[in-house]
Coordinates of C-alpha atoms in Angstrom, one line a residue:
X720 CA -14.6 7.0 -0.3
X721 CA -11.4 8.3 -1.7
X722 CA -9.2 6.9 -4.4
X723 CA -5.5 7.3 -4.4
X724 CA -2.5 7.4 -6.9
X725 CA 0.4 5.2 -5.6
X726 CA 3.5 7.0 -6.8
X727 CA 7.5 6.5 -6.6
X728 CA 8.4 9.9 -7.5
X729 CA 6.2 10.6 -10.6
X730 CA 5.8 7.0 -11.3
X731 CA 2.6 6.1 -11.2
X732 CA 2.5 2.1 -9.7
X733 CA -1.5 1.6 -9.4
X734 CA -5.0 3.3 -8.8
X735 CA -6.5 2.5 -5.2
X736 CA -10.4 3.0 -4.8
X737 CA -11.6 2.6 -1.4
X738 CA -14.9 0.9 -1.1
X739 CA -15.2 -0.5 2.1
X740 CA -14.1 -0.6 6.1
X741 CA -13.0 -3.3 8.0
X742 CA -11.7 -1.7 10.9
X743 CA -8.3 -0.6 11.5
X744 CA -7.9 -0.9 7.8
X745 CA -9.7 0.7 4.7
X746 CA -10.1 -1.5 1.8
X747 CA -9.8 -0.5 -1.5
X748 CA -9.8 -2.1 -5.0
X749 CA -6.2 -1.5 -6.4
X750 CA -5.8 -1.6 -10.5
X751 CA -2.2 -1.4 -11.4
X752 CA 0.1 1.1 -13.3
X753 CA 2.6 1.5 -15.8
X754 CA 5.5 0.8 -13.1
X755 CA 3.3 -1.8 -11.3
X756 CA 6.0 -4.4 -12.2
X757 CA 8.9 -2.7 -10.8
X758 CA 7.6 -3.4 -6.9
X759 CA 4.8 -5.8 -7.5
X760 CA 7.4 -8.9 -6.1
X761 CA 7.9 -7.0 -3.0
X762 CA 4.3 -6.1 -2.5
X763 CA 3.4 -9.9 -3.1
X764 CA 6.7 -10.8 -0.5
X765 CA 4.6 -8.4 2.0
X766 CA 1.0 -10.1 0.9
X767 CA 1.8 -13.5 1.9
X768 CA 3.6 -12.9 5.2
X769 CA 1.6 -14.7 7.6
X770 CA 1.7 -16.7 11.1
X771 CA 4.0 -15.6 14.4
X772 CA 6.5 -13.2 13.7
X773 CA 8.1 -13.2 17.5
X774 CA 10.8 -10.8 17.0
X775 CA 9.6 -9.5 13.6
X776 CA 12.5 -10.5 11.4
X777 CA 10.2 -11.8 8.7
X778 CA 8.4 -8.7 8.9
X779 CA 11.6 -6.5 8.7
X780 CA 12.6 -8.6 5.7
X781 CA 9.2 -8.0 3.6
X782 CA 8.8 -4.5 4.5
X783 CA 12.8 -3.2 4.4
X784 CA 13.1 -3.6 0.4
X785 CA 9.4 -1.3 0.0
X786 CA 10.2 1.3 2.9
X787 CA 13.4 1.7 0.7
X788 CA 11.6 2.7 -2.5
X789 CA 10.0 6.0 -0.5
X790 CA 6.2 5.5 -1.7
X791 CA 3.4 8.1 -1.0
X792 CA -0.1 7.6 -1.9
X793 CA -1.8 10.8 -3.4
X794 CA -5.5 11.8 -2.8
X795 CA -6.7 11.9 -7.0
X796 CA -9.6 14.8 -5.2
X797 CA -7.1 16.6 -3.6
X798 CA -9.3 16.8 -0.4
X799 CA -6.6 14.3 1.7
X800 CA -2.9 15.1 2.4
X801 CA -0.8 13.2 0.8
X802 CA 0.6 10.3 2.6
X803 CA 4.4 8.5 3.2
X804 CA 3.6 4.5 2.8
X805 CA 4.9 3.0 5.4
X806 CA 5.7 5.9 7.3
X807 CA 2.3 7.7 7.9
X808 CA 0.4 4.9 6.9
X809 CA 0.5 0.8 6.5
X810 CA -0.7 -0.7 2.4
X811 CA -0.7 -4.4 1.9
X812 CA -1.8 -5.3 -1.7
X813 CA -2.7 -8.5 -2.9
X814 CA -3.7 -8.9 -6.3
X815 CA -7.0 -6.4 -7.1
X816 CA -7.6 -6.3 -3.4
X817 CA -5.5 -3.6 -1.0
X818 CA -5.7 -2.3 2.8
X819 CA -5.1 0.6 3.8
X820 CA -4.7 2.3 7.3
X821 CA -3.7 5.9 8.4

């Protein structure tokens, strides 16, 4: 399983280890960084969306303010490419627990 550095630029926000599959979606345990604090309101906003959506306004309005912060999760081995949250792949954290699909 691979771990990942979460990163805005060279800020490092948190550690993901995968452990685990739950198909679509990876899951991995996430231990937070030194700029964890910075994001860690939007990534709870993101968390606790839940129930219909329709036209996806409420999921426009969590994901909008952490698209904006241009994320990428790092492979710590190397072995994956890196990856553009949000873009070349979906992260939804909550608390030590994360999912990840790409």
């Amino acid at each position: 399983m691979t771990q990942w550095q979460l990163l805005q630029g060279n800020v490092l926000l948190g550690e993901l280890s995968e452990y685990g599959v739950d198909q679509p979606y990876f899951l991995a345990r996430f231990t937070p960084g030194p700029g964890w604090e910075s994001v860690r309101e939007s990534f709870e906003a993101w968390a606790s969306l839940a129930g219909p959506d329709p036209d996806g306004s409420r999921t426009y309005a969590a994901l909008k303010p952490l698209t904006d912060l241009e994320l990428t999760l790092a492979p710590v081995d190397g072995r994956e490419p890196v990856l553009q949250v949000f873009k070349s792949c979906t992260l939804r954290i909550g608390g030590s627990e994360a999912r990840l699909r790409y």
